[in-house]
mmCIF file of C-alpha atoms in Angstrom:
data_model
loop_
_atom_site.group_PDB
_atom_site.id
_atom_site.type_symbol
_atom_site.label_atom_id
_atom_site.label_comp_id
_atom_site.label_asym_id
_atom_site.label_seq_id
_atom_site.Cartn_x
_atom_site.Cartn_y
_atom_site.Cartn_z
ATOM 1 C CA MET A 872 14.147 -22.810 5.170
ATOM 2 C CA ARG A 873 14.882 -21.999 1.371
ATOM 3 C CA ARG A 874 11.790 -21.718 -0.152
ATOM 4 C CA MET A 875 11.737 -23.202 -3.992
ATOM 5 C CA PHE A 876 9.403 -21.316 -6.436
ATOM 6 C CA VAL A 877 8.564 -21.992 -10.465
ATOM 7 C CA PRO A 878 9.167 -18.786 -11.992
ATOM 8 C CA LEU A 879 6.265 -16.255 -14.335
ATOM 9 C CA VAL A 880 5.839 -17.209 -17.629
ATOM 10 C CA SER A 881 6.676 -13.642 -18.529
ATOM 11 C CA LEU A 882 8.108 -10.168 -17.986
ATOM 12 C CA ALA A 883 8.142 -7.307 -19.676
ATOM 13 C CA PHE A 884 9.813 -3.874 -19.590
ATOM 14 C CA PHE A 885 8.639 -0.590 -20.612
ATOM 15 C CA VAL A 886 11.953 2.314 -19.907
ATOM 16 C CA PRO A 887 12.486 5.814 -20.313
ATOM 17 C CA GLY A 888 12.200 5.625 -24.499
ATOM 18 C CA ALA A 889 9.844 3.066 -25.226
ATOM 19 C CA ALA A 890 6.455 4.996 -25.017
ATOM 20 C CA ALA A 891 6.981 8.679 -24.931
ATOM 21 C CA ALA A 892 4.054 9.259 -22.584
ATOM 22 C CA GLU A 893 4.220 6.244 -20.480
ATOM 23 C CA PRO A 894 5.901 6.155 -16.914
ATOM 24 C CA PRO A 895 8.239 3.468 -16.508
ATOM 25 C CA HIS A 896 6.768 0.794 -15.404
ATOM 26 C CA ILE A 897 6.993 -3.163 -15.559
ATOM 27 C CA VAL A 898 4.382 -6.198 -16.204
ATOM 28 C CA LEU A 899 4.270 -9.202 -14.664
ATOM 29 C CA LYS A 900 2.420 -11.453 -15.187
ATOM 30 C CA ASN A 901 1.776 -15.097 -15.200
ATOM 31 C CA GLU A 902 -0.985 -18.029 -16.659
ATOM 32 C CA ASN A 903 -4.009 -16.390 -13.924
ATOM 33 C CA LEU A 904 -2.630 -13.174 -12.876
ATOM 34 C CA LYS A 905 -1.155 -9.811 -14.996
ATOM 35 C CA PHE A 906 0.265 -6.873 -12.627
ATOM 36 C CA THR A 907 1.933 -3.939 -13.985
ATOM 37 C CA LEU A 908 4.205 -2.395 -11.084
ATOM 38 C CA TYR A 909 5.624 1.533 -11.805
ATOM 39 C CA GLU A 910 9.324 2.522 -11.063
ATOM 40 C CA ALA A 911 10.281 4.499 -8.358
ATOM 41 C CA ASP A 912 11.532 7.517 -10.485
ATOM 42 C CA ALA A 913 12.159 11.058 -9.358
ATOM 43 C CA LYS A 914 11.642 12.568 -13.510
ATOM 44 C CA ARG A 915 9.271 10.679 -14.847
ATOM 45 C CA GLY A 916 7.512 8.083 -11.916
ATOM 46 C CA PHE A 917 3.587 8.029 -12.116
ATOM 47 C CA TYR A 918 4.264 8.447 -8.350
ATOM 48 C CA ARG A 919 6.645 11.656 -7.145
ATOM 49 C CA GLY A 920 4.752 12.443 -4.381
ATOM 50 C CA THR A 921 5.104 12.449 -0.267
ATOM 51 C CA ARG A 922 3.372 10.638 0.943
ATOM 52 C CA PHE A 923 3.457 6.640 0.065
ATOM 53 C CA ASP A 924 7.063 4.841 -0.673
ATOM 54 C CA HIS A 925 7.707 5.282 -4.506
ATOM 55 C CA ALA A 926 9.013 1.869 -4.625
ATOM 56 C CA GLY A 927 6.555 -1.087 -6.381
ATOM 57 C CA VAL A 928 3.438 1.127 -7.107
ATOM 58 C CA PHE A 929 1.151 -0.853 -8.415
ATOM 59 C CA GLY A 930 -1.485 0.098 -11.744
ATOM 60 C CA HIS A 931 -3.690 -2.714 -11.702
ATOM 61 C CA VAL A 932 -4.512 -5.786 -11.375
ATOM 62 C CA GLU A 933 -5.757 -7.946 -14.280
ATOM 63 C CA PHE A 934 -7.411 -11.713 -12.817
ATOM 64 C CA ALA A 935 -10.123 -13.639 -14.311
ATOM 65 C CA GLY A 936 -11.679 -11.019 -16.591
ATOM 66 C CA HIS A 937 -11.458 -8.501 -13.865
ATOM 67 C CA LYS A 938 -9.133 -5.633 -13.603
ATOM 68 C CA ILE A 939 -8.353 -4.882 -10.070
ATOM 69 C CA PHE A 940 -7.714 -1.858 -8.087
ATOM 70 C CA GLY A 941 -6.378 0.389 -11.097
ATOM 71 C CA PRO A 942 -7.695 4.972 -11.095
ATOM 72 C CA TRP A 943 -9.858 6.163 -8.980
ATOM 73 C CA LYS A 944 -9.375 9.540 -10.301
ATOM 74 C CA ASP A 945 -9.524 11.108 -13.263
ATOM 75 C CA SER A 946 -7.040 13.334 -13.779
ATOM 76 C CA HIS A 947 -3.423 12.294 -13.164
ATOM 77 C CA ASP A 948 -0.957 14.280 -11.179
ATOM 78 C CA PRO A 949 2.373 12.461 -10.589
ATOM 79 C CA THR A 950 3.332 15.316 -7.771
ATOM 80 C CA ASN A 951 0.392 15.154 -5.844
ATOM 81 C CA HIS A 952 -0.366 13.342 -1.983
ATOM 82 C CA ASP A 953 -2.549 10.695 -3.614
ATOM 83 C CA ASP A 954 -2.504 10.326 -6.743
ATOM 84 C CA ILE A 955 -1.679 7.239 -6.746
ATOM 85 C CA VAL A 956 -2.987 3.329 -7.022
ATOM 86 C CA GLY A 957 -3.959 -0.261 -5.692
ATOM 87 C CA PRO A 958 -1.990 -1.002 -2.767
ATOM 88 C CA CYS A 959 0.505 1.717 -1.541
ATOM 89 C CA ASP A 960 2.702 1.733 1.759
ATOM 90 C CA GLU A 961 2.782 4.845 3.842
ATOM 91 C CA PHE A 962 5.884 5.324 6.638
ATOM 92 C CA GLY A 963 4.869 8.323 9.740
ATOM 93 C CA ILE A 964 1.794 9.340 8.620
ATOM 94 C CA GLU A 965 2.174 11.581 11.180
ATOM 95 C CA LYS A 966 5.527 13.101 10.462
ATOM 96 C CA GLY A 967 8.696 12.598 8.935
ATOM 97 C CA LEU A 968 11.695 11.098 10.636
ATOM 98 C CA GLY A 969 12.878 14.294 12.538
ATOM 99 C CA TYR A 970 10.082 16.668 11.133
ATOM 100 C CA ASP A 971 9.694 18.056 15.289
ATOM 101 C CA ASP A 972 13.641 18.659 15.293
ATOM 102 C CA ALA A 973 13.971 20.852 11.849
ATOM 103 C CA LYS A 974 13.771 24.078 11.586
ATOM 104 C CA VAL A 975 11.843 26.335 8.874
ATOM 105 C CA GLY A 976 14.422 25.408 6.101
ATOM 106 C CA GLU A 977 16.011 22.355 7.181
ATOM 107 C CA THR A 978 15.124 18.966 6.304
ATOM 108 C CA PHE A 979 13.388 15.407 7.499
ATOM 109 C CA LEU A 980 13.590 12.035 6.397
ATOM 110 C CA LYS A 981 10.050 10.459 4.843
ATOM 111 C CA ILE A 982 11.120 6.778 4.493
ATOM 112 C CA GLY A 983 10.788 6.175 0.789
ATOM 113 C CA VAL A 984 10.544 8.564 -0.748
ATOM 114 C CA GLY A 985 13.414 10.634 0.155
ATOM 115 C CA GLU A 986 14.585 13.982 2.378
ATOM 116 C CA LEU A 987 12.261 16.604 2.396
ATOM 117 C CA GLU A 988 12.213 20.486 3.280
ATOM 118 C CA LYS A 989 10.428 21.809 6.632
ATOM 119 C CA PRO A 990 7.952 24.730 5.580
ATOM 120 C CA GLN A 991 6.730 27.146 7.383
ATOM 121 C CA GLU A 992 3.678 25.641 8.730
ATOM 122 C CA ALA A 993 1.430 24.917 12.045
ATOM 123 C CA GLN A 994 2.082 20.976 11.108
ATOM 124 C CA TYR A 995 3.556 18.637 9.178
ATOM 125 C CA SER A 996 0.250 17.275 7.700
ATOM 126 C CA PHE A 997 0.343 14.011 4.578
ATOM 127 C CA ALA A 998 -1.301 16.007 1.866
ATOM 128 C CA ASN A 999 1.340 18.732 2.175
ATOM 129 C CA LYS A 1000 3.525 18.837 -1.230
ATOM 130 C CA TYR A 1001 6.766 19.255 0.202
ATOM 131 C CA LYS A 1002 10.208 19.985 -1.155
ATOM 132 C CA ILE A 1003 12.086 16.644 -1.586
ATOM 133 C CA VAL A 1004 15.822 18.086 -1.793
ATOM 134 C CA LYS A 1005 17.220 14.759 -2.063
ATOM 135 C CA PRO A 1006 15.614 11.721 -3.791
ATOM 136 C CA LEU A 1007 16.187 8.212 -3.156
ATOM 137 C CA GLU A 1008 18.026 6.476 -5.029
ATOM 138 C CA TRP A 1009 16.755 2.572 -5.480
ATOM 139 C CA LYS A 1010 18.709 -0.232 -7.109
ATOM 140 C CA ARG A 1011 16.314 -2.660 -8.612
ATOM 141 C CA SER A 1012 17.014 -6.655 -8.814
ATOM 142 C CA GLU A 1013 17.760 -8.330 -11.665
ATOM 143 C CA PRO A 1014 14.659 -10.325 -13.168
ATOM 144 C CA VAL A 1015 15.598 -13.938 -11.529
ATOM 145 C CA VAL A 1016 16.299 -13.985 -7.895
ATOM 146 C CA ASP A 1017 16.972 -17.435 -6.488
ATOM 147 C CA GLY A 1018 15.200 -19.380 -9.126
ATOM 148 C CA LEU A 1019 12.210 -16.999 -8.504
ATOM 149 C CA LEU A 1020 10.847 -13.632 -11.168
ATOM 150 C CA VAL A 1021 10.739 -11.225 -8.832
ATOM 151 C CA GLN A 1022 11.098 -7.273 -8.386
ATOM 152 C CA LYS A 1023 12.957 -6.312 -5.483
ATOM 153 C CA TRP A 1024 13.951 -2.535 -4.668
ATOM 154 C CA THR A 1025 16.528 -1.219 -2.040
ATOM 155 C CA THR A 1026 17.298 2.073 -1.075
ATOM 156 C CA GLU A 1027 19.084 3.942 2.004
ATOM 157 C CA GLN A 1028 19.419 7.374 3.309
ATOM 158 C CA LYS A 1029 20.757 9.376 6.289
ATOM 159 C CA ALA A 1030 20.460 12.731 7.818
ATOM 160 C CA ASN A 1031 20.487 14.298 10.542
ATOM 161 C CA GLY A 1032 21.389 11.410 12.712
ATOM 162 C CA TYR A 1033 18.302 9.390 11.085
ATOM 163 C CA GLY A 1034 19.178 6.203 9.185
ATOM 164 C CA TYR A 1035 17.685 3.749 7.692
ATOM 165 C CA ARG A 1036 18.425 1.035 4.652
ATOM 166 C CA PHE A 1037 14.569 -0.222 3.258
ATOM 167 C CA SER A 1038 14.372 -3.129 0.990
ATOM 168 C CA LYS A 1039 10.881 -3.769 -1.091
ATOM 169 C CA THR A 1040 9.494 -7.557 -2.803
ATOM 170 C CA LEU A 1041 6.659 -8.435 -4.964
ATOM 171 C CA PHE A 1042 6.764 -11.596 -6.330
ATOM 172 C CA VAL A 1043 4.448 -14.493 -7.172
ATOM 173 C CA ALA A 1044 5.427 -18.453 -6.138
ATOM 174 C CA ASP A 1045 4.190 -20.005 -9.682
ATOM 175 C CA LYS A 1046 3.374 -19.892 -12.652
ATOM 176 C CA LYS A 1047 -0.749 -20.728 -11.994
ATOM 177 C CA GLY A 1048 -0.336 -18.798 -9.218
ATOM 178 C CA THR A 1049 -2.596 -16.464 -7.556
ATOM 179 C CA VAL A 1050 -1.033 -14.858 -4.807
ATOM 180 C CA ILE A 1051 1.118 -12.122 -4.852
ATOM 181 C CA THR A 1052 3.535 -11.204 -2.197
ATOM 182 C CA SER A 1053 5.268 -7.508 -0.708
ATOM 183 C CA GLU A 1054 7.973 -8.726 1.037
ATOM 184 C CA TYR A 1055 10.136 -5.857 3.644
ATOM 185 C CA THR A 1056 12.751 -5.166 5.433
ATOM 186 C CA LEU A 1057 13.423 -2.256 6.973
ATOM 187 C CA GLU A 1058 16.954 -1.198 9.216
ATOM 188 C CA ASN A 1059 18.026 1.263 11.207
ATOM 189 C CA THR A 1060 21.125 2.810 10.346
ATOM 190 C CA GLY A 1061 21.256 5.493 12.535
ATOM 191 C CA GLU A 1062 21.956 7.287 15.282
ATOM 192 C CA LYS A 1063 19.176 7.960 16.399
ATOM 193 C CA ARG A 1064 16.336 5.342 17.560
ATOM 194 C CA ILE A 1065 12.829 5.135 15.002
ATOM 195 C CA THR A 1066 9.181 4.896 15.953
ATOM 196 C CA THR A 1067 7.222 5.880 13.365
ATOM 197 C CA ASP A 1068 4.350 3.534 11.538
ATOM 198 C CA PHE A 1069 3.608 1.502 8.710
ATOM 199 C CA TYR A 1070 0.193 0.681 6.950
ATOM 200 C CA ASN A 1071 -1.043 -0.386 3.212
ATOM 201 C CA HIS A 1072 -3.977 1.852 1.667
ATOM 202 C CA ASN A 1073 -5.590 -1.432 -0.182
ATOM 203 C CA PHE A 1074 -7.325 1.697 -3.521
ATOM 204 C CA PHE A 1075 -10.057 -1.093 -4.148
ATOM 205 C CA ASN A 1076 -11.812 -1.063 -6.537
ATOM 206 C CA VAL A 1077 -12.941 -3.542 -9.140
ATOM 207 C CA ASP A 1078 -14.105 -3.025 -12.833
ATOM 208 C CA GLY A 1079 -14.677 0.590 -11.614
ATOM 209 C CA ASP A 1080 -17.852 -0.419 -9.791
ATOM 210 C CA ALA A 1081 -19.536 2.450 -7.761
ATOM 211 C CA VAL A 1082 -18.474 1.689 -4.228
ATOM 212 C CA GLY A 1083 -21.841 0.463 -2.829
ATOM 213 C CA PRO A 1084 -23.394 -3.183 -1.735
ATOM 214 C CA ASN A 1085 -21.467 -4.932 -4.628
ATOM 215 C CA TYR A 1086 -18.705 -4.056 -1.916
ATOM 216 C CA SER A 1087 -18.156 -6.011 1.247
ATOM 217 C CA PHE A 1088 -15.527 -7.151 3.421
ATOM 218 C CA ALA A 1089 -14.798 -9.805 5.892
ATOM 219 C CA PHE A 1090 -13.157 -10.852 8.973
ATOM 220 C CA PRO A 1091 -12.431 -13.113 11.330
ATOM 221 C CA TRP A 1092 -13.491 -11.189 14.600
ATOM 222 C CA GLU A 1093 -16.189 -8.613 14.762
ATOM 223 C CA PRO A 1094 -15.406 -5.475 14.000
ATOM 224 C CA LYS A 1095 -17.031 -2.425 15.824
ATOM 225 C CA ALA A 1096 -16.672 1.083 14.585
ATOM 226 C CA LYS A 1097 -15.364 4.219 16.575
ATOM 227 C CA GLU A 1098 -15.096 7.765 15.734
ATOM 228 C CA LEU A 1099 -17.683 7.223 12.435
ATOM 229 C CA LYS A 1100 -16.971 10.229 9.658
ATOM 230 C CA GLY A 1101 -19.194 10.849 6.440
ATOM 231 C CA LYS A 1102 -21.585 8.529 5.897
ATOM 232 C CA PHE A 1103 -20.275 5.882 7.852
ATOM 233 C CA ALA A 1104 -23.336 5.889 9.969
ATOM 234 C CA ASP A 1105 -25.562 5.808 7.519
ATOM 235 C CA LEU A 1106 -24.157 3.229 4.859
ATOM 236 C CA VAL A 1107 -22.033 0.536 6.009
ATOM 237 C CA GLU A 1108 -23.573 -1.968 8.590
ATOM 238 C CA LEU A 1109 -21.285 -4.053 10.398
ATOM 239 C CA LYS A 1110 -22.785 -7.572 11.682
ATOM 240 C CA ASN A 1111 -21.625 -11.277 11.492
ATOM 241 C CA LYS A 1112 -17.752 -10.745 11.222
ATOM 242 C CA GLU A 1113 -18.724 -8.254 8.271
ATOM 243 C CA PHE A 1114 -18.938 -4.916 7.201
ATOM 244 C CA ARG A 1115 -21.584 -4.176 3.810
ATOM 245 C CA PHE A 1116 -23.063 -1.479 2.377
ATOM 246 C CA LYS A 1117 -26.784 -0.481 2.474
ATOM 247 C CA GLY A 1118 -26.587 1.579 -0.184
ATOM 248 C CA LYS A 1119 -23.386 4.002 -2.526
ATOM 249 C CA ILE A 1120 -21.387 6.246 -1.806
ATOM 250 C CA PRO A 1121 -22.706 9.638 -3.039
ATOM 251 C CA ASN A 1122 -20.604 11.180 -4.994
ATOM 252 C CA ALA A 1123 -19.553 14.093 -3.196
ATOM 253 C CA ASP A 1124 -19.388 12.347 0.115
ATOM 254 C CA PHE A 1125 -17.230 9.469 2.001
ATOM 255 C CA VAL A 1126 -16.609 7.101 4.896
ATOM 256 C CA MET A 1127 -14.463 6.810 7.654
ATOM 257 C CA ALA A 1128 -13.814 4.847 10.993
ATOM 258 C CA GLY A 1129 -11.679 3.418 12.959
ATOM 259 C CA LEU A 1130 -12.236 -0.900 13.396
ATOM 260 C CA THR A 1131 -12.091 -2.325 17.012
ATOM 261 C CA GLY A 1132 -11.948 -6.147 17.834
ATOM 262 C CA PHE A 1133 -9.268 -7.833 16.516
ATOM 263 C CA ASP A 1134 -6.782 -9.134 18.872
ATOM 264 C CA PRO A 1135 -3.232 -7.930 18.208
ATOM 265 C CA GLN A 1136 -1.394 -10.977 19.480
ATOM 266 C CA ALA A 1137 -3.629 -13.793 17.513
ATOM 267 C CA LYS A 1138 -2.481 -14.618 14.356
ATOM 268 C CA ALA A 1139 -5.548 -16.033 12.532
ATOM 269 C CA ASP A 1140 -7.158 -11.874 12.773
ATOM 270 C CA ARG A 1141 -4.567 -10.528 10.664
ATOM 271 C CA GLN A 1142 -6.473 -10.308 8.030
ATOM 272 C CA PHE A 1143 -9.416 -9.504 6.275
ATOM 273 C CA GLU A 1144 -11.400 -10.583 3.062
ATOM 274 C CA MET A 1145 -12.774 -8.325 0.042
ATOM 275 C CA ARG A 1146 -15.371 -9.503 -1.617
ATOM 276 C CA HIS A 1147 -17.458 -8.265 -5.095
ATOM 277 C CA GLU A 1148 -20.236 -9.380 -5.647
ATOM 278 C CA SER A 1149 -21.341 -9.195 -9.493
ATOM 279 C CA SER A 1150 -17.632 -10.021 -10.014
ATOM 280 C CA GLY A 1151 -18.037 -13.146 -7.695
ATOM 281 C CA VAL A 1152 -13.508 -11.666 -7.330
ATOM 282 C CA THR A 1153 -12.371 -12.151 -3.763
ATOM 283 C CA VAL A 1154 -9.103 -11.068 -2.244
ATOM 284 C CA THR A 1155 -8.765 -12.102 0.637
ATOM 285 C CA VAL A 1156 -5.398 -9.761 2.108
ATOM 286 C CA GLY A 1157 -2.856 -11.021 5.145
ATOM 287 C CA HIS A 1158 -0.281 -9.567 7.200
ATOM 288 C CA SER A 1159 2.989 -10.614 8.858
ATOM 289 C CA TYR A 1160 2.454 -8.182 11.581
ATOM 290 C CA PRO A 1161 -0.071 -7.432 14.563
ATOM 291 C CA PHE A 1162 -2.219 -4.939 14.049
ATOM 292 C CA ALA A 1163 -1.363 -1.385 15.923
ATOM 293 C CA LYS A 1164 -5.333 -0.445 14.507
ATOM 294 C CA LEU A 1165 -7.521 0.069 11.682
ATOM 295 C CA ASN A 1166 -9.056 2.842 9.910
ATOM 296 C CA VAL A 1167 -11.255 2.168 6.713
ATOM 297 C CA TRP A 1168 -11.957 5.494 4.139
ATOM 298 C CA GLY A 1169 -13.544 5.469 1.123
ATOM 299 C CA ILE A 1170 -15.308 7.454 -2.292
ATOM 300 C CA VAL A 1171 -17.949 6.134 -4.662
ATOM 301 C CA THR A 1172 -14.508 5.041 -6.728
ATOM 302 C CA THR A 1173 -12.792 3.333 -4.210
ATOM 303 C CA ILE A 1174 -12.345 1.912 -0.630
ATOM 304 C CA CYS A 1175 -9.556 1.346 0.848
ATOM 305 C CA PRO A 1176 -9.428 -0.435 4.692
ATOM 306 C CA GLU A 1177 -5.533 0.044 6.472
ATOM 307 C CA PRO A 1178 -4.332 -1.668 8.408
ATOM 308 C CA TYR A 1179 -1.088 -0.141 10.481
ATOM 309 C CA MET A 1180 2.128 -1.910 12.132
ATOM 310 C CA ALA A 1181 3.926 -0.155 15.582
ATOM 311 C CA ILE A 1182 7.985 0.217 14.566
ATOM 312 C CA ASP A 1183 10.332 0.781 17.133
ATOM 313 C CA LEU A 1184 13.836 -0.057 15.928
ATOM 314 C CA LYS A 1185 16.734 1.099 18.113
ATOM 315 C CA PRO A 1186 20.534 1.631 16.136
ATOM 316 C CA GLY A 1187 21.390 -1.551 14.420
ATOM 317 C CA GLU A 1188 18.246 -3.007 14.724
ATOM 318 C CA GLN A 1189 16.130 -4.131 11.970
ATOM 319 C CA THR A 1190 12.609 -5.644 11.332
ATOM 320 C CA LYS A 1191 10.337 -7.771 8.305
ATOM 321 C CA TRP A 1192 7.094 -8.257 7.376
ATOM 322 C CA SER A 1193 4.857 -9.237 4.344
ATOM 323 C CA ILE A 1194 1.924 -8.881 3.013
ATOM 324 C CA ALA A 1195 0.159 -11.529 0.891
ATOM 325 C CA TYR A 1196 -3.157 -10.896 -1.251
ATOM 326 C CA THR A 1197 -4.850 -14.256 -2.807
ATOM 327 C CA PHE A 1198 -7.070 -13.631 -6.117
ATOM 328 C CA THR A 1199 -10.322 -15.768 -5.932
ATOM 329 C CA HIS A 1200 -13.278 -16.182 -8.105
ATOM 330 C CA GLU A 1201 -16.452 -17.764 -7.748
ATOM 331 C CA GLY A 1202 -18.522 -16.073 -10.831
ATOM 332 C CA PRO A 1203 -21.032 -13.492 -10.265
ATOM 333 C CA LYS A 1204 -23.902 -13.986 -7.998
ATOM 334 C CA LYS A 1205 -27.754 -14.186 -8.889
#
């Protein structure tokens, strides 16, 4: 069924030369939402690390007078693995395609990043800065596609028998819409099977507020925690299908755990709500894919639920999925 959409009110482009100190980015906005998308740019991009997908990196979202996502670090190194903002995607957190087969000095593929050189190391680590031997070449769509004001990025790459074609589209459905949707397509164009995973890191914060009792998550299922790390046992309470904080995360500490209790086959279980009490902002995040696992990590400046999807594609196969962020505002609670 073909979808019918009304275009967004405004689209602003910021390109090299327009502002010397500003990385290239796009601003999409309508009557209720305004959000920044940083361009995939191997030389001037806001994010040029070797962990997360480079296309469609969020800045912050402005909604109901509040800023959601946004910077969670005091400094910014565009080549550092986690110097990124807002919803961002990673493929293959354990290793890239062909990493095990590559010898030192040879290359492997990191989906969404490019062809990386394998250094002398005991094992792959997403936190390492790998040399990007061949960055991806991205094609961005025209502002209007089939009557819809969107941004779509496509890329493809092949090396060592592996190959893929990847596209990512971000849009808001109408001029008063409060839903930002990301749609993805991944096709195996190589000779070898692609077995990997995908997740969105979801760097949540609201108005720079410290992570603590103001933040909570609601699930359609009763969450249970495993592999607790940091201050999780001391600070987090799981009860009545909710994840709540008993206190603020101390500056030098963190919380981390795996959450279980969802049914991968139940479509109703493929979502969660982030609630920020003092602002009244709620963000509901819905996924088209079944969760392979769900981790949560947080520090005082950001809290991050991370729902994983398993990917297994034979040569010639493709898969499609989507994530939708729905923003609502009930006003601050007294």
